[in-house]
Short mmCIF file of C-alpha atoms in Angstrom, two decimals:
data_model
loop_
_atom_site.label_atom_id
_atom_site.label_comp_id
_atom_site.label_asym_id
_atom_site.label_seq_id
_atom_site.Cartn_x
_atom_site.Cartn_y
_atom_site.Cartn_z
CA MET H 132 -54.95 -38.92 222.18
CA LYS H 133 -57.02 -37.49 219.53
CA ARG H 134 -56.36 -39.60 215.63
CA ASN H 135 -55.37 -36.45 213.66
CA ARG H 136 -52.50 -35.08 216.07
CA ARG H 137 -50.73 -37.98 215.42
CA ILE H 138 -50.14 -37.43 212.01
CA SER H 139 -48.37 -34.36 212.40
CA ALA H 140 -45.61 -36.98 213.89
CA VAL H 141 -46.06 -40.24 211.26
CA ALA H 142 -48.35 -38.94 208.29
CA ALA H 143 -44.68 -37.84 206.37
CA LEU H 144 -43.53 -41.28 208.01
CA ALA H 145 -45.08 -43.54 206.54
CA LEU H 146 -43.31 -41.94 202.77
CA ALA H 147 -40.62 -42.18 204.45
CA ALA H 148 -40.73 -45.57 205.53
CA ILE H 149 -41.01 -46.19 201.58
CA VAL H 150 -38.32 -44.62 200.73
CA THR H 151 -35.70 -44.64 203.48
CA GLY H 152 -35.82 -48.63 203.93
CA THR H 153 -34.77 -47.80 207.91
CA GLY H 154 -38.38 -48.74 208.95
CA THR H 155 -38.67 -45.56 211.11
CA GLY H 156 -42.03 -46.14 212.58
CA PHE H 157 -44.86 -45.37 215.11
CA ALA H 158 -43.60 -46.15 218.51
CA ALA H 159 -41.70 -42.47 218.60
CA THR H 160 -44.97 -40.72 218.83
CA THR H 161 -46.62 -39.96 222.42
CA THR H 162 -50.55 -40.92 221.20
CA SER H 163 -52.17 -44.11 223.17
CA VAL H 164 -53.80 -44.80 219.86
CA ALA H 165 -53.00 -48.42 218.19
CA THR H 166 -49.53 -48.20 216.55
CA HIS H 167 -48.72 -49.10 212.58
CA ALA H 168 -48.00 -52.51 211.86
CA PHE H 169 -44.23 -51.85 210.31
CA ASP H 170 -43.44 -50.38 213.76
CA THR H 171 -41.56 -53.67 213.60
CA ALA H 172 -39.52 -52.97 210.31
CA THR H 173 -36.53 -51.87 212.09
CA ALA H 174 -36.03 -55.23 212.99
CA THR H 175 -37.52 -56.89 209.39
CA ALA H 176 -36.61 -55.03 206.89
CA THR H 177 -33.89 -53.66 205.28
CA ALA H 178 -32.80 -51.19 202.29
CA PRO H 179 -34.95 -51.98 199.41
CA THR H 180 -32.55 -53.79 196.41
CA ARG H 181 -34.89 -52.91 193.49
CA SER H 182 -36.08 -49.69 192.15
CA PHE H 183 -39.68 -49.18 193.67
CA GLN H 184 -42.43 -49.99 191.74
CA GLY H 185 -46.27 -48.38 193.25
CA ALA H 186 -49.27 -48.95 191.46
CA LEU H 187 -52.54 -48.16 192.70
CA PRO H 188 -55.93 -50.11 191.34
CA ALA H 189 -57.78 -49.61 189.05
CA PRO H 190 -61.14 -47.79 188.80
CA THR H 191 -64.30 -50.19 189.23
CA GLY H 192 -66.65 -48.42 187.86
CA PRO H 193 -67.86 -47.93 184.15
CA TYR H 194 -65.87 -45.24 183.33
CA ALA H 195 -62.34 -44.05 182.78
CA ALA H 196 -60.97 -41.30 185.56
CA GLY H 197 -59.90 -38.02 183.25
CA GLU H 198 -57.46 -35.64 185.49
CA ASP H 199 -56.57 -32.12 185.14
CA VAL H 200 -54.76 -29.72 187.50
CA ILE H 201 -55.62 -25.89 188.30
CA HIS H 202 -54.23 -23.68 190.40
CA LEU H 203 -56.51 -21.20 192.54
CA THR H 204 -55.89 -18.01 194.21
CA ASP H 205 -58.24 -16.36 196.87
CA THR H 206 -57.43 -12.93 196.74
CA SER H 207 -59.79 -12.23 199.53
CA ARG H 208 -57.29 -13.68 202.24
CA PRO H 209 -53.59 -14.05 203.20
CA ASP H 210 -52.42 -17.35 203.78
CA PRO H 211 -52.96 -18.27 206.76
CA TRP H 212 -49.79 -20.00 208.26
CA VAL H 213 -47.45 -17.86 205.58
CA PRO H 214 -49.25 -14.17 205.14
CA SER H 215 -45.84 -12.95 204.04
CA SER H 216 -46.36 -15.31 200.68
CA GLY H 217 -49.76 -13.41 199.62
CA PRO H 218 -53.16 -14.84 198.87
CA ARG H 219 -53.91 -18.18 199.54
CA GLN H 220 -53.07 -20.11 197.35
CA LEU H 221 -54.39 -23.72 196.30
CA THR H 222 -53.70 -26.93 193.51
CA VAL H 223 -56.46 -28.84 193.08
CA THR H 224 -56.79 -32.05 190.99
CA MET H 225 -59.69 -32.29 189.00
CA VAL H 226 -60.95 -36.00 188.48
CA TYR H 227 -63.75 -36.87 185.97
CA PRO H 228 -65.71 -39.10 184.46
CA ALA H 229 -63.94 -39.76 181.42
CA VAL H 230 -64.25 -42.01 178.11
CA PRO H 231 -61.91 -45.31 178.85
CA GLY H 232 -59.37 -45.09 175.98
CA THR H 233 -58.32 -41.72 175.94
CA GLY H 234 -55.43 -39.22 177.35
CA THR H 235 -52.26 -40.44 178.29
CA PRO H 236 -51.56 -41.57 182.05
CA ALA H 237 -51.77 -39.03 184.83
CA PRO H 238 -48.03 -39.23 187.09
CA TYR H 239 -48.98 -39.49 190.91
CA MET H 240 -47.54 -36.42 192.13
CA THR H 241 -44.61 -33.20 190.29
CA LEU H 242 -41.21 -34.47 190.78
CA GLY H 243 -41.43 -31.25 193.13
CA GLU H 244 -43.97 -32.89 195.26
CA ALA H 245 -42.19 -36.01 195.69
CA ALA H 246 -38.66 -34.24 196.10
CA GLY H 247 -40.45 -32.40 198.67
CA VAL H 248 -41.39 -35.81 200.40
CA LEU H 249 -37.64 -37.23 200.02
CA GLN H 250 -36.42 -33.50 201.85
CA ARG H 251 -38.59 -33.39 204.24
CA ARG H 252 -37.36 -36.65 205.96
CA LYS H 253 -33.92 -36.14 204.92
CA LEU H 254 -34.10 -39.67 202.32
CA PRO H 255 -30.73 -40.60 200.83
CA THR H 256 -30.10 -41.40 197.15
CA SER H 257 -29.76 -45.37 198.12
CA SER H 258 -33.37 -45.77 199.76
CA GLY H 259 -34.83 -47.39 196.19
CA VAL H 260 -37.49 -44.10 195.97
CA THR H 261 -36.59 -41.53 193.73
CA PRO H 262 -38.59 -38.70 192.99
CA GLN H 263 -39.08 -40.06 189.45
CA ASN H 264 -40.45 -43.71 190.20
CA LEU H 265 -42.25 -41.60 193.06
CA SER H 266 -44.07 -39.64 190.80
CA SER H 267 -44.89 -42.23 188.22
CA VAL H 268 -46.88 -44.90 190.27
CA THR H 269 -49.33 -45.81 188.29
CA THR H 270 -52.39 -44.13 189.16
CA HIS H 271 -55.51 -45.09 186.09
CA ALA H 272 -56.06 -41.49 185.89
CA PHE H 273 -55.81 -39.87 182.58
CA ASP H 274 -54.35 -36.32 181.40
CA GLY H 275 -56.74 -34.41 179.29
CA ALA H 276 -59.10 -37.83 178.89
CA ARG H 277 -62.49 -36.73 176.50
CA PRO H 278 -64.64 -36.57 179.10
CA GLN H 279 -68.01 -38.15 179.25
CA HIS H 280 -71.33 -36.07 178.88
CA GLY H 281 -73.49 -35.33 181.45
CA LYS H 282 -73.72 -33.54 185.01
CA HIS H 283 -72.14 -35.47 187.65
CA PRO H 284 -72.36 -34.55 191.38
CA LEU H 285 -68.97 -32.51 193.02
CA VAL H 286 -66.99 -34.82 195.96
CA VAL H 287 -64.09 -32.44 197.49
CA LEU H 288 -62.06 -35.23 199.06
CA SER H 289 -59.16 -33.46 201.74
CA ALA H 290 -55.85 -35.62 202.59
CA ALA H 291 -54.52 -36.17 206.22
CA TYR H 292 -52.23 -32.91 208.14
CA GLU H 293 -48.77 -33.61 206.23
CA ASN H 294 -50.71 -35.82 203.92
CA PRO H 295 -49.98 -34.69 200.32
CA ARG H 296 -53.74 -34.38 198.41
CA MET H 297 -52.70 -36.84 196.30
CA THR H 298 -52.68 -39.73 198.76
CA LEU H 299 -56.61 -39.83 198.64
CA THR H 300 -56.21 -40.51 194.56
CA SER H 301 -57.32 -44.30 195.10
CA LEU H 302 -60.77 -42.82 196.05
CA ALA H 303 -61.02 -40.10 193.55
CA THR H 304 -60.38 -41.91 190.53
CA ASP H 305 -62.63 -44.88 192.00
CA LEU H 306 -65.37 -41.97 192.32
CA ALA H 307 -65.27 -40.29 189.06
CA SER H 308 -64.83 -43.70 187.43
CA HIS H 309 -69.15 -44.34 188.95
CA GLY H 310 -69.93 -40.88 187.99
CA TYR H 311 -68.33 -37.93 190.20
CA VAL H 312 -66.08 -35.00 189.85
CA VAL H 313 -64.08 -35.07 192.72
CA ALA H 314 -61.75 -31.89 193.51
CA LEU H 315 -58.64 -33.41 195.34
CA VAL H 316 -57.36 -29.96 197.42
CA GLY H 317 -54.44 -29.41 198.25
CA HIS H 318 -54.31 -27.59 201.38
CA THR H 319 -50.89 -25.29 200.70
CA TYR H 320 -48.20 -25.19 203.91
CA GLU H 321 -49.89 -28.02 205.57
CA ASP H 322 -48.45 -30.68 203.55
CA SER H 323 -45.04 -32.23 202.30
CA GLY H 324 -45.63 -30.04 199.18
CA GLU H 325 -48.05 -28.91 196.78
CA THR H 326 -46.62 -27.41 193.51
CA LEU H 327 -47.88 -23.81 193.04
CA ALA H 328 -48.89 -21.88 189.56
CA ASN H 329 -45.20 -20.91 189.73
CA GLY H 330 -43.95 -24.18 189.39
CA GLN H 331 -42.58 -24.21 192.93
CA THR H 332 -43.49 -26.64 195.30
CA SER H 333 -44.34 -24.76 199.01
CA PRO H 334 -42.90 -26.43 202.16
CA CYS H 335 -44.78 -27.79 205.21
CA ALA H 336 -45.01 -24.53 207.61
CA ILE H 337 -46.82 -26.52 210.06
CA CYS H 338 -45.43 -29.57 210.16
CA ASP H 339 -42.63 -29.38 212.80
CA GLY H 340 -45.62 -27.90 214.83
CA PRO H 341 -45.81 -25.02 216.83
CA ALA H 342 -46.84 -26.67 220.05
CA GLY H 343 -50.20 -26.53 220.77
CA LEU H 344 -51.27 -26.06 217.14
CA ASP H 345 -54.74 -25.41 217.34
CA PHE H 346 -56.53 -27.78 214.94
CA ASP H 347 -60.07 -26.42 215.33
CA ALA H 348 -58.42 -23.65 213.02
CA VAL H 349 -56.77 -25.91 210.91
CA ALA H 350 -59.84 -27.64 210.09
CA ALA H 351 -61.79 -23.96 209.80
CA GLY H 352 -59.28 -22.55 207.51
CA ARG H 353 -59.44 -26.31 205.59
CA ALA H 354 -63.38 -25.15 205.33
CA LEU H 355 -62.51 -21.66 203.71
CA ASP H 356 -60.04 -23.17 201.39
CA VAL H 357 -62.86 -25.88 200.22
CA SER H 358 -65.89 -23.05 199.87
CA PHE H 359 -63.45 -21.09 198.14
CA VAL H 360 -63.16 -23.39 195.63
CA ILE H 361 -66.67 -24.87 195.30
CA ASP H 362 -67.05 -20.94 194.21
CA ARG H 363 -64.74 -20.83 191.72
CA LEU H 364 -65.64 -24.52 190.26
CA THR H 365 -69.95 -23.30 190.04
CA HIS H 366 -69.63 -19.64 189.18
CA GLY H 367 -68.31 -20.13 185.14
CA ASN H 368 -65.73 -22.18 183.55
CA SER H 369 -62.82 -19.93 184.43
CA ALA H 370 -61.36 -22.16 187.28
CA TRP H 371 -61.66 -25.24 184.91
CA PRO H 372 -62.63 -25.53 181.40
CA LEU H 373 -64.80 -28.65 182.49
CA ALA H 374 -66.45 -26.94 185.02
CA HIS H 375 -70.05 -27.35 183.18
CA LEU H 376 -69.48 -30.68 184.31
CA ILE H 377 -70.48 -30.67 187.28
CA ASP H 378 -74.50 -30.55 188.80
CA LYS H 379 -74.21 -27.50 191.42
CA HIS H 380 -76.70 -29.05 193.36
CA GLU H 381 -75.14 -32.28 194.32
CA ILE H 382 -72.24 -31.33 196.26
CA GLY H 383 -70.87 -33.54 198.85
CA MET H 384 -67.33 -34.29 200.75
CA ALA H 385 -64.77 -36.44 202.34
CA GLY H 386 -61.82 -36.21 204.24
CA HIS H 387 -59.06 -38.50 205.68
CA SER H 388 -58.26 -37.34 209.45
CA ILE H 389 -58.10 -33.73 209.97
CA GLY H 390 -59.54 -33.98 206.47
CA GLY H 391 -62.47 -35.52 208.23
CA ALA H 392 -63.27 -33.04 210.63
CA ALA H 393 -62.59 -30.65 207.88
CA ALA H 394 -65.91 -31.98 205.78
CA ALA H 395 -67.84 -31.38 209.42
CA ALA H 396 -66.59 -27.88 209.37
CA THR H 397 -67.39 -27.41 206.08
CA MET H 398 -70.80 -28.94 206.00
CA ILE H 399 -71.45 -25.94 209.40
CA ALA H 400 -70.04 -23.46 207.30
CA ASP H 401 -71.44 -24.12 203.36
CA PRO H 402 -74.95 -25.52 203.08
CA ARG H 403 -74.07 -26.63 199.23
CA VAL H 404 -72.51 -29.32 200.73
CA ARG H 405 -75.12 -31.68 201.16
CA ALA H 406 -73.33 -34.55 202.64
CA GLY H 407 -69.88 -35.91 204.65
CA VAL H 408 -67.60 -38.07 205.18
CA ASN H 409 -64.96 -38.65 208.01
CA MET H 410 -62.68 -41.35 207.30
CA ASP H 411 -60.74 -42.00 210.19
CA GLY H 412 -60.67 -38.30 212.14
CA SER H 413 -61.37 -36.61 215.22
CA PHE H 414 -64.33 -33.87 214.92
CA HIS H 415 -62.62 -30.75 215.55
CA PRO H 416 -64.63 -28.71 217.78
CA VAL H 417 -67.45 -31.58 218.06
CA PRO H 418 -70.59 -30.63 216.00
CA MET H 419 -73.54 -29.24 218.23
CA PRO H 420 -76.73 -30.63 218.24
CA GLY H 421 -78.63 -28.81 215.08
CA GLN H 422 -75.13 -28.02 213.24
CA ILE H 423 -75.53 -30.63 210.29
CA ASP H 424 -78.80 -31.71 209.47
CA ARG H 425 -77.18 -33.20 206.58
CA PRO H 426 -76.24 -36.97 205.78
CA PHE H 427 -73.23 -37.93 207.50
CA LEU H 428 -70.68 -40.99 207.44
CA MET H 429 -68.00 -42.02 209.84
CA LEU H 430 -66.01 -44.49 209.09
CA GLY H 431 -62.53 -45.18 211.43
CA ALA H 432 -60.49 -48.10 211.99
CA ALA H 433 -62.16 -50.19 214.96
CA ASP H 434 -58.90 -50.20 217.01
CA ASN H 435 -58.78 -46.55 217.37
CA LEU H 436 -62.24 -46.64 218.61
CA SER H 437 -61.48 -46.94 222.26
CA ALA H 438 -58.71 -44.86 222.37
CA ASP H 439 -61.30 -42.04 220.44
CA GLY H 440 -63.94 -42.87 220.95
CA ASP H 441 -65.34 -39.97 223.10
CA ASN H 442 -64.83 -37.89 220.50
CA TRP H 443 -67.15 -40.08 217.67
CA GLY H 444 -69.41 -40.80 220.92
CA ARG H 445 -69.93 -36.80 221.13
CA THR H 446 -70.35 -36.25 217.87
CA TRP H 447 -73.18 -39.21 216.96
CA PRO H 448 -75.83 -37.71 218.60
CA ALA H 449 -75.54 -34.30 217.47
CA LEU H 450 -76.03 -35.43 213.89
CA GLY H 451 -79.41 -34.83 212.84
CA GLY H 452 -80.05 -35.84 209.37
CA TYR H 453 -79.28 -39.38 207.43
CA LYS H 454 -76.06 -41.18 209.52
CA LYS H 455 -73.84 -43.90 209.40
CA TRP H 456 -71.15 -44.49 211.74
CA LEU H 457 -69.00 -47.77 210.41
CA THR H 458 -65.78 -49.58 212.00
CA VAL H 459 -62.94 -51.67 210.07
CA THR H 460 -61.44 -54.41 211.99
CA GLY H 461 -58.11 -54.68 211.41
CA ALA H 462 -57.48 -51.36 209.70
CA ASP H 463 -55.14 -48.62 210.92
CA HIS H 464 -55.12 -44.94 210.12
CA PHE H 465 -53.66 -45.34 206.51
CA SER H 466 -55.73 -48.14 205.41
CA PHE H 467 -58.21 -45.33 204.36
CA SER H 468 -56.16 -43.70 201.74
CA ASP H 469 -53.38 -44.55 199.56
CA LEU H 470 -50.61 -45.04 202.21
CA ASP H 471 -50.72 -48.90 203.12
CA LEU H 472 -50.90 -49.70 199.63
CA LEU H 473 -47.76 -48.07 198.90
CA LEU H 474 -46.09 -49.45 202.02
CA GLU H 475 -46.91 -52.63 200.78
CA GLU H 476 -45.49 -52.57 197.29
CA ALA H 477 -42.52 -51.76 198.94
CA GLY H 478 -41.65 -54.82 200.91
CA PHE H 479 -42.92 -53.03 204.21
CA PRO H 480 -45.17 -54.99 207.23
CA THR H 481 -49.23 -52.91 207.15
CA ALA H 482 -51.80 -53.43 209.19
CA PRO H 483 -53.47 -57.12 209.67
CA LEU H 484 -56.53 -55.83 206.97
CA SER H 485 -54.54 -56.46 203.93
CA PRO H 486 -53.77 -53.01 202.21
CA GLU H 487 -55.96 -53.73 198.80
CA ARG H 488 -59.06 -54.66 201.32
CA GLY H 489 -58.79 -51.34 202.82
CA VAL H 490 -59.04 -49.56 199.72
CA ALA H 491 -61.55 -51.49 198.37
CA ILE H 492 -64.00 -50.89 201.71
CA THR H 493 -63.67 -47.18 201.51
CA ARG H 494 -64.47 -47.13 197.92
CA GLU H 495 -67.41 -49.36 198.50
CA TYR H 496 -68.78 -47.66 201.41
CA VAL H 497 -68.29 -44.05 200.37
CA THR H 498 -69.32 -44.41 197.07
CA ALA H 499 -72.39 -46.47 198.32
CA PHE H 500 -72.66 -43.30 200.41
CA PHE H 501 -72.69 -40.81 197.80
CA ASP H 502 -74.77 -42.71 195.62
CA GLN H 503 -77.76 -42.67 198.04
CA THR H 504 -77.22 -39.25 199.19
CA LEU H 505 -76.01 -37.18 196.38
CA LYS H 506 -77.80 -39.08 193.24
CA GLY H 507 -80.77 -40.74 195.46
CA ILE H 508 -79.72 -44.35 194.21
CA HIS H 509 -80.77 -46.87 197.36
CA GLY H 510 -78.05 -49.65 197.47
CA PRO H 511 -78.18 -52.84 199.74
CA LEU H 512 -74.48 -51.92 201.54
CA LEU H 513 -75.39 -49.30 204.01
CA ASP H 514 -78.21 -51.31 205.09
CA GLY H 515 -76.26 -53.38 207.15
CA PRO H 516 -73.43 -55.95 208.50
CA SER H 517 -72.28 -57.69 205.04
CA PRO H 518 -71.15 -61.36 204.19
CA THR H 519 -68.97 -60.16 201.88
CA ASN H 520 -67.37 -56.89 204.02
CA PRO H 521 -67.23 -58.31 207.50
CA GLU H 522 -64.64 -56.62 208.56
CA VAL H 523 -66.83 -54.00 208.33
CA LEU H 524 -68.96 -53.35 212.07
CA PHE H 525 -72.42 -51.26 212.17
CA GLN H 526 -72.27 -49.41 215.28
CA HIS H 527 -75.62 -48.11 216.70
CA GLN H 528 -77.70 -50.25 214.55
CA ASP H 529 -80.62 -49.57 216.74
CA GLU H 530 -80.67 -46.19 215.84
CA SER H 531 -82.88 -44.77 213.02
CA ASP H 532 -81.37 -44.19 209.44
CA HIS H 533 -83.12 -40.82 208.98
#
């Protein structure tokens, strides 16, 4: 069963488990992949006795992370999921290298987005998490922070199916602290809610099905979203006042789950994207030989490999550029996002790999990959197994790096 498909039944449940205390787990899904550790929460967890207080890890680079939220409208196409809503509207969080000590702490999400998570799962007020404390998770990003001088590569991030864009905030802030401008793209109507320009928070139009949802079409639609965002960010400053920070010749993309499939789909459709990362997602569709001849990193949970190895196994020989296939022992599907960390902070069991290690590994390897492919900075991390990261296994080490 494909990694991305399980998100339709699971991703919102991860945050639901944070806020309900019921421990509803992944056993109800129909996939054959390894189940999430908090399947056991029904027997072990009780309703939280204190208010949830979440915090993401601080960035590890020399810069602070500034943040702006922008709203874009693609007048060239109607919304693919709710055509009656008019042209495609997108909310994008821009995270950028900033001067430490400037700006004010940025919220994790809007109250509407946080309420959307709770409302979608019909969460009671007794759950211990409210829109207020979910939205105020410490992000280490700062609104209105003064930007660092110079131009920086752009990295676009795309979250998992049903997961709002901010579930990749830990990765975004760390990339910004290492000198990248990051665009976290919210794919409207594909997750628990994105607050649009009019202040309304969109519901998910496709999260409850429909049966037979075409994930190839989802990935292709996200590729259109991303190319439109790149267009707007690299043609003047009308979309974002700090667009002058972007080096439009150095653009990469990383995605989690269906977002990883979208990274591949975007690279096939848009040659401006010079490097891509798929974090634990099936490819929709599997690329054909010659379609991706630029650098690509596949980073996934080792336990998922047997369930979805054919998809990645067929993709590997089709990739024509510099490529790496890494698996992480003990990780689960959400180790590559903020979700396992938030689950742990809410008192629920998580994957055998600690959430802190999952975030650290994701940050280290994704940053090292973009350092090498977008900045031309080679480090030893991608050369082979590291004693400081024993969980990370290199597949196909006998293959040429180029």
